[in-house]
Coordinates of C-alpha atoms and ligand atoms in Angstrom, one line a residue:
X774 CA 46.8 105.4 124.0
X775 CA 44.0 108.4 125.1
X776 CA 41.7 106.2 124.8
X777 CA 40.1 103.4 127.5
X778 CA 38.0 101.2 125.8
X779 CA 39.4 101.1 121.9
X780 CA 43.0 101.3 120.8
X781 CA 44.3 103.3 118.1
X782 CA 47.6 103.2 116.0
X783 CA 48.6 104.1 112.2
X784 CA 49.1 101.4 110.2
X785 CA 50.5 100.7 106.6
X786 CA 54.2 101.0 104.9
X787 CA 53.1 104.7 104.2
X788 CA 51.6 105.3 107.6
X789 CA 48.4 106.1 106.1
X790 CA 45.8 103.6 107.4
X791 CA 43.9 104.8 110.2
X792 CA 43.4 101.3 112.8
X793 CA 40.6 101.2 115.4
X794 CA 40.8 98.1 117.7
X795 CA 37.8 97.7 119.9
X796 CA 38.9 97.0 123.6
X797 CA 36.9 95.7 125.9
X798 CA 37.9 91.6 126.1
X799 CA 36.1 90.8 128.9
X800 CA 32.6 91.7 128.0
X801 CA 32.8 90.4 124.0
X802 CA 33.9 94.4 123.0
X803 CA 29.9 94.8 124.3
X804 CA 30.0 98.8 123.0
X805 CA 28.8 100.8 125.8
X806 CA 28.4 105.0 125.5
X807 CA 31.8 105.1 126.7
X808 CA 33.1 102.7 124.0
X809 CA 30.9 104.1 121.2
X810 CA 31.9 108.0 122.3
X811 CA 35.9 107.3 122.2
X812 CA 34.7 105.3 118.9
X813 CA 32.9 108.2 117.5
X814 CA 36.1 110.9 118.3
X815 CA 38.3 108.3 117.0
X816 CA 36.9 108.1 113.5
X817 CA 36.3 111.6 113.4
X818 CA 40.2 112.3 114.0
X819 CA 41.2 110.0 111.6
X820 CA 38.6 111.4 108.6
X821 CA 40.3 115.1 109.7
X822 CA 44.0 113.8 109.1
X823 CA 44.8 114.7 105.4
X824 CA 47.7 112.0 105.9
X825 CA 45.1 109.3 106.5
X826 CA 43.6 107.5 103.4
X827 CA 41.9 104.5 104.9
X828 CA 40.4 103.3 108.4
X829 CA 40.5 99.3 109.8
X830 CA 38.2 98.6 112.5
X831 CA 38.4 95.8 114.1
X832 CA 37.6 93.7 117.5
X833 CA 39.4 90.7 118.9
X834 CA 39.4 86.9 117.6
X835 CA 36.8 86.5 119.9
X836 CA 34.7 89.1 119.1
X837 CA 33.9 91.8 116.7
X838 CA 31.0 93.3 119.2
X839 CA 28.4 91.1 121.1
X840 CA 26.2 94.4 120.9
X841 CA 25.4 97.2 122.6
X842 CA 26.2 96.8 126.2
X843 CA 22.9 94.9 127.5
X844 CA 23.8 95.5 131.2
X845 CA 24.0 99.4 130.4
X846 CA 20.1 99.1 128.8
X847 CA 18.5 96.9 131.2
X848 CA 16.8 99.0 133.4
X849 CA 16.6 102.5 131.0
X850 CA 13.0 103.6 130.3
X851 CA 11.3 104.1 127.0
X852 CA 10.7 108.3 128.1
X853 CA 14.6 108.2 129.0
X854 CA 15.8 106.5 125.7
X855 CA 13.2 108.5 123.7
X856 CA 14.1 111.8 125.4
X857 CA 17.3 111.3 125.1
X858 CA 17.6 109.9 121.7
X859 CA 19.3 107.0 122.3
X860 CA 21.9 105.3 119.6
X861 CA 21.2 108.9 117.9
X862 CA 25.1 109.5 117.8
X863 CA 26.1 106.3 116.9
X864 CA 27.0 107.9 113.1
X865 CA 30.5 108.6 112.7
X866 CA 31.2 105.5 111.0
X867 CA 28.1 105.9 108.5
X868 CA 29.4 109.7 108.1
X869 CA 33.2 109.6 107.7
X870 CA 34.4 110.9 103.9
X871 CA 37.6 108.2 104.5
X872 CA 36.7 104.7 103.6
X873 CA 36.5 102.2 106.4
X874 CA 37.3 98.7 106.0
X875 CA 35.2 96.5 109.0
X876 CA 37.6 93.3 109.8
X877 CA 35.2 90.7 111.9
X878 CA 36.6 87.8 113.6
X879 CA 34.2 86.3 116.4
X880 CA 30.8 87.4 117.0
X881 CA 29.5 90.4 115.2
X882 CA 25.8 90.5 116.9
X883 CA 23.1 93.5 117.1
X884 CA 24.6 96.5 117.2
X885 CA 27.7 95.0 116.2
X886 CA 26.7 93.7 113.6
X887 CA 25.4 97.1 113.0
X888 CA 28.6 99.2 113.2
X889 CA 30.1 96.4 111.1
X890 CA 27.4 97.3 108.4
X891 CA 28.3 101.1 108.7
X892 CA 31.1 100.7 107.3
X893 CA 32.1 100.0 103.8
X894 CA 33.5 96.6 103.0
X895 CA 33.6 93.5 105.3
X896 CA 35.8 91.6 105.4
X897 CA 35.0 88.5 107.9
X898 CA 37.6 86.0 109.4
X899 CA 36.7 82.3 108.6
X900 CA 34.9 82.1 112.6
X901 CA 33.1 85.2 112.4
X902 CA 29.3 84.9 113.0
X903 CA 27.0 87.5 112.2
X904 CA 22.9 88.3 113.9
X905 CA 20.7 90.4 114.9
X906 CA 19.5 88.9 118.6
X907 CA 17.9 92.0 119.6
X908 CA 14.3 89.4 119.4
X909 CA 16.0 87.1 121.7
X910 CA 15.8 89.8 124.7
X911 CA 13.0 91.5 123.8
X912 CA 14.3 94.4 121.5
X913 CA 14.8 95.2 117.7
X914 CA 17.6 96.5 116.1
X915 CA 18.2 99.8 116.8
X916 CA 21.4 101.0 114.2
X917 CA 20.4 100.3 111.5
X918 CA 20.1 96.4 111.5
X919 CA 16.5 96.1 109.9
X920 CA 17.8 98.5 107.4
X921 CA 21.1 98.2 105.7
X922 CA 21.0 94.2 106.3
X923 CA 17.7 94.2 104.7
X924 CA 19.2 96.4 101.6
X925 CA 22.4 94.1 101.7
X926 CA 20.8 90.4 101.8
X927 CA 17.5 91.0 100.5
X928 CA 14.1 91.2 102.4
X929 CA 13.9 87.3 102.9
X930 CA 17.1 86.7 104.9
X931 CA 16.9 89.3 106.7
X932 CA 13.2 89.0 108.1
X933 CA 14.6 85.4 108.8
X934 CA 18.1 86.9 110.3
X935 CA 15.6 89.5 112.8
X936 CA 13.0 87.4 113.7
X937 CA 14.4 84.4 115.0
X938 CA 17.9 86.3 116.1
X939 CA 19.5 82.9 114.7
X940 CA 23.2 83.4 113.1
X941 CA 25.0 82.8 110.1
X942 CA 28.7 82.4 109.7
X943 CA 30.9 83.9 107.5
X944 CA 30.7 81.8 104.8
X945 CA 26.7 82.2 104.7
X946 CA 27.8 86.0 105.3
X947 CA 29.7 85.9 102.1
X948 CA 27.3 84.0 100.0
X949 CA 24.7 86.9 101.0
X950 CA 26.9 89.7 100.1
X951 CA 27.3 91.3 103.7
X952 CA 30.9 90.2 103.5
X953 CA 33.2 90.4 100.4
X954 CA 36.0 88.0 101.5
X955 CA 36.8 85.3 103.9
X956 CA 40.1 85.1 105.0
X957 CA 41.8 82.9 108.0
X958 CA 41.5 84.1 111.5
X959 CA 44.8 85.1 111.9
X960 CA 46.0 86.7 108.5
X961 CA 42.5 89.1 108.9
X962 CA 43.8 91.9 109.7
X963 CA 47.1 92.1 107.8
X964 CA 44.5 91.5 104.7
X965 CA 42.4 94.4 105.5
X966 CA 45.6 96.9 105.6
X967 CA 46.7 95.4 102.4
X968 CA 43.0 96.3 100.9
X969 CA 43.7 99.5 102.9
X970 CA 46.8 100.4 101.1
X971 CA 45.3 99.0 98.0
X972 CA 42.5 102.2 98.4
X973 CA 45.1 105.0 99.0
X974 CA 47.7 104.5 96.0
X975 CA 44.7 106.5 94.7
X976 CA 43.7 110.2 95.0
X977 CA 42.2 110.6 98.2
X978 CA 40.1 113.0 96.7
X979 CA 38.4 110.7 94.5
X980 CA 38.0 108.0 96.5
X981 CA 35.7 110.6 98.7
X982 CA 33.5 111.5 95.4
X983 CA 33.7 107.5 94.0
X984 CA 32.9 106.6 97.8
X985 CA 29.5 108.9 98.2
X986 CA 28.7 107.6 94.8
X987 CA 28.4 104.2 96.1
X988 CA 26.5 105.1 98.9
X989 CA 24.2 106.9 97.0
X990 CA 23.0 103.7 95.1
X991 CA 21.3 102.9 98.4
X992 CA 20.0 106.3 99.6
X993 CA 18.2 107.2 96.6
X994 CA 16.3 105.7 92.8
X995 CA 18.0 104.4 90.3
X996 CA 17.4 108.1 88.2
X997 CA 18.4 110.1 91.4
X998 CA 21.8 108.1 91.6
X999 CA 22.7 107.9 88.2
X1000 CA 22.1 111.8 87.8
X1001 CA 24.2 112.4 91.1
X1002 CA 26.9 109.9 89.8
X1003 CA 27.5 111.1 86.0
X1004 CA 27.5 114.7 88.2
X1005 CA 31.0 113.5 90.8
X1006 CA 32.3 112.3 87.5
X1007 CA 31.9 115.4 86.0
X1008 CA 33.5 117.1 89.0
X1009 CA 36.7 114.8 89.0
X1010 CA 37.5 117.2 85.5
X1011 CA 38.0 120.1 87.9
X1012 CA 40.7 118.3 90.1
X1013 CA 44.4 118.1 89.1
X1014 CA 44.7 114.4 89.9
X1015 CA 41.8 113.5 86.8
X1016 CA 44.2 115.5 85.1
X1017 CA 47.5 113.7 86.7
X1018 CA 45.5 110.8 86.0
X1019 CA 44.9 110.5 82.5
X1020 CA 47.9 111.9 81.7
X1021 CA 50.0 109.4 83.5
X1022 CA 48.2 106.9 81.6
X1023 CA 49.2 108.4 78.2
X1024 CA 52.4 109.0 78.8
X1025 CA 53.2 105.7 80.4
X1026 CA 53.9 106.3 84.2
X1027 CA 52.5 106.1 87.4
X1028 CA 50.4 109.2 88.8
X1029 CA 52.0 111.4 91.2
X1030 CA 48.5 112.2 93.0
X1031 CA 48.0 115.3 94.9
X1032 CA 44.3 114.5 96.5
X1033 CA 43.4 118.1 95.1
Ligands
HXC1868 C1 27.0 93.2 127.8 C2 27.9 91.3 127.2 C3 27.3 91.3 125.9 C4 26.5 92.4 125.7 C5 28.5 89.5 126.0 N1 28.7 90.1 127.2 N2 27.7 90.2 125.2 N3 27.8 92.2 128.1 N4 26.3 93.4 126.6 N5 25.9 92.6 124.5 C6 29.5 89.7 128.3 C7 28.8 88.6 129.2 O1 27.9 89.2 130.1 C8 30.0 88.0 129.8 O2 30.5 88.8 130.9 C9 31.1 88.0 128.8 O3 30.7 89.1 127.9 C10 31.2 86.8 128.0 O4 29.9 86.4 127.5 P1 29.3 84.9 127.7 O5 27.8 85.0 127.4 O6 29.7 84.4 129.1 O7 30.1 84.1 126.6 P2 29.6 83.0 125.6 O8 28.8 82.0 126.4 O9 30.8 82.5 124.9 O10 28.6 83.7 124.6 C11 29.0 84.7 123.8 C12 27.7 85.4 123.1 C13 26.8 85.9 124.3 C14 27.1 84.5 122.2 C15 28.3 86.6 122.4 O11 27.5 86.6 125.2 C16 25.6 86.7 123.8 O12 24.6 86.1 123.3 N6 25.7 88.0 124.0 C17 24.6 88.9 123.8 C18 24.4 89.1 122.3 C19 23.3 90.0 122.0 O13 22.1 89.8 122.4 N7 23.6 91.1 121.3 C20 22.6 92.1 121.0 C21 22.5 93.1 122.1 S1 21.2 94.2 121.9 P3 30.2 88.4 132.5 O14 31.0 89.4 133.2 O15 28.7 88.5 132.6 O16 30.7 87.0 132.6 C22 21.7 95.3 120.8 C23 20.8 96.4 120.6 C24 21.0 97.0 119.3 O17 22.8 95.3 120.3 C25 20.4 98.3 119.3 C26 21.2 99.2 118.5 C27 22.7 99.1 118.9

């Protein structure tokens, strides 16, 4: 393993899930700029390997992330974290082209939480709890927690989620929307490689194009998504594997994609 505080391994019959563990037991995976840089060039490899078609990330039972590493901000100053831009480069999750599957046992709180929202389907294990305490020490959320919670439960919850840092478990998680299955603790993460491997019997080319076409849905309107979206479906007729596709269908096989 290169890396210190994360491990990584591939996963899946075909060898083509890409898994991220988070590794640092003793302080609730609490993601320090260590953590989150070896996180960062982690994802980044994966998304590069054409051989990869899926990425897992997950913590331990205990926890997903308790946050960003509170004894690391303590005693920065606002000109230092404004200078400096902090939580700028916390992005490679948000920005990889492979899907990634979040798989949260334990405590996913503030900026884990976060990182678990970066990615593109939660799945939660039946203890996980989910919050944004940034209130509870005197801070906000920072990646992305007032934003993509709010577009994923609704204004309501989520006002109640950051104001009063209180959590919700996975069941309230699922109800909500922020999760789309609860599964036990200890069967998590063999479920989240089977959803894995369910994602890349596809092309991996358009899972990319079906992928950004999700995410448009909450970066733009209504008109501006639905003009990009009939657009990627219009581009899957210049791939072979729209071809392969369709003409697998007809003729009553399986597809032999080519992700070109
Ligand atoms: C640094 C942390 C940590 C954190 C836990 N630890 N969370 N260290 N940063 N975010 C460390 C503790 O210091 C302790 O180590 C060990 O992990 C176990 O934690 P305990 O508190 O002893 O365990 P427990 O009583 O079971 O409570 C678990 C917990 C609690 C509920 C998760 O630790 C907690 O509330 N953590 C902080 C959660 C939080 O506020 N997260 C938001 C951070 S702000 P030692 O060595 O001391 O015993 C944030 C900013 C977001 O994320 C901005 C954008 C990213």
């Amino acid at each position: 393993n290169e890396f210190k505080n994360i491990l990584t391994e591939v996963r899946g019959k075909d060898k083509n899930i890409g898994f991220i563990q988070l590794n640092r037991p003793k302080a609730f995976n609490a993601l320090n700029a260590e953590l989150m840089t070896e996180l960062e060039q982690a994802v980044k490899k994966f998304d590069a390997d054409p051989s990869i078609g899926c990425i897992v990330l997950t913590g331990s039972n205990r926890a997903f992330a308790a946050g960003a590493d509170i004894k690391e901000m303590q005693n920065k100053s606002f000109s230092e974290v404004c200078k400096g831009n902090f939580l700028s480069n916390w992005t490679a999750l948000a920005e990889s082209k492979t899907p990634v599957i979040a798989a949260v046992n334990g405590f996913a709180l503030g900026g884990g939480c976060e990182i678990a929202m970066m990615c593109d389907i939660i799945l939660a294990g039946e203890k996980a709890e989910f919050g944004q305490p940034e209130i509870v020490i005197g801070t906000i959320p920072g990646a992305g927690g007032t934003q993509r919670l709010t577009r994923v439960v609704g204004k309501s919850k989520a006002m109640e989620m950051v104001l009063t840092g209180d959590r919700i478990s996975a069941k309230e998680a699922q109800l909500y929307g922020l999760v789309s299955a609860v599964h036990p603790v200890d069967n998590l993460v063999d479920e989240a490689v089977k959803l894995a491997e369910r994602i890349t019997r596809h092309s991996k080319l358009t899972v990319q194009l079906a992928k950004e076409a999700v995410n448009s849905a909450y970066e733009t309107t209504l008109a501006q998504g639905i003009n990009l979206e009939r657009r990627l479906f219009h581009a899957t007729f210049a791939t072979n594997d729209r071809k392969e596709g369709m003409t697998a269908f007809v003729e009553k096989r399986k597809p032999n994609f080519t992700d070109s």
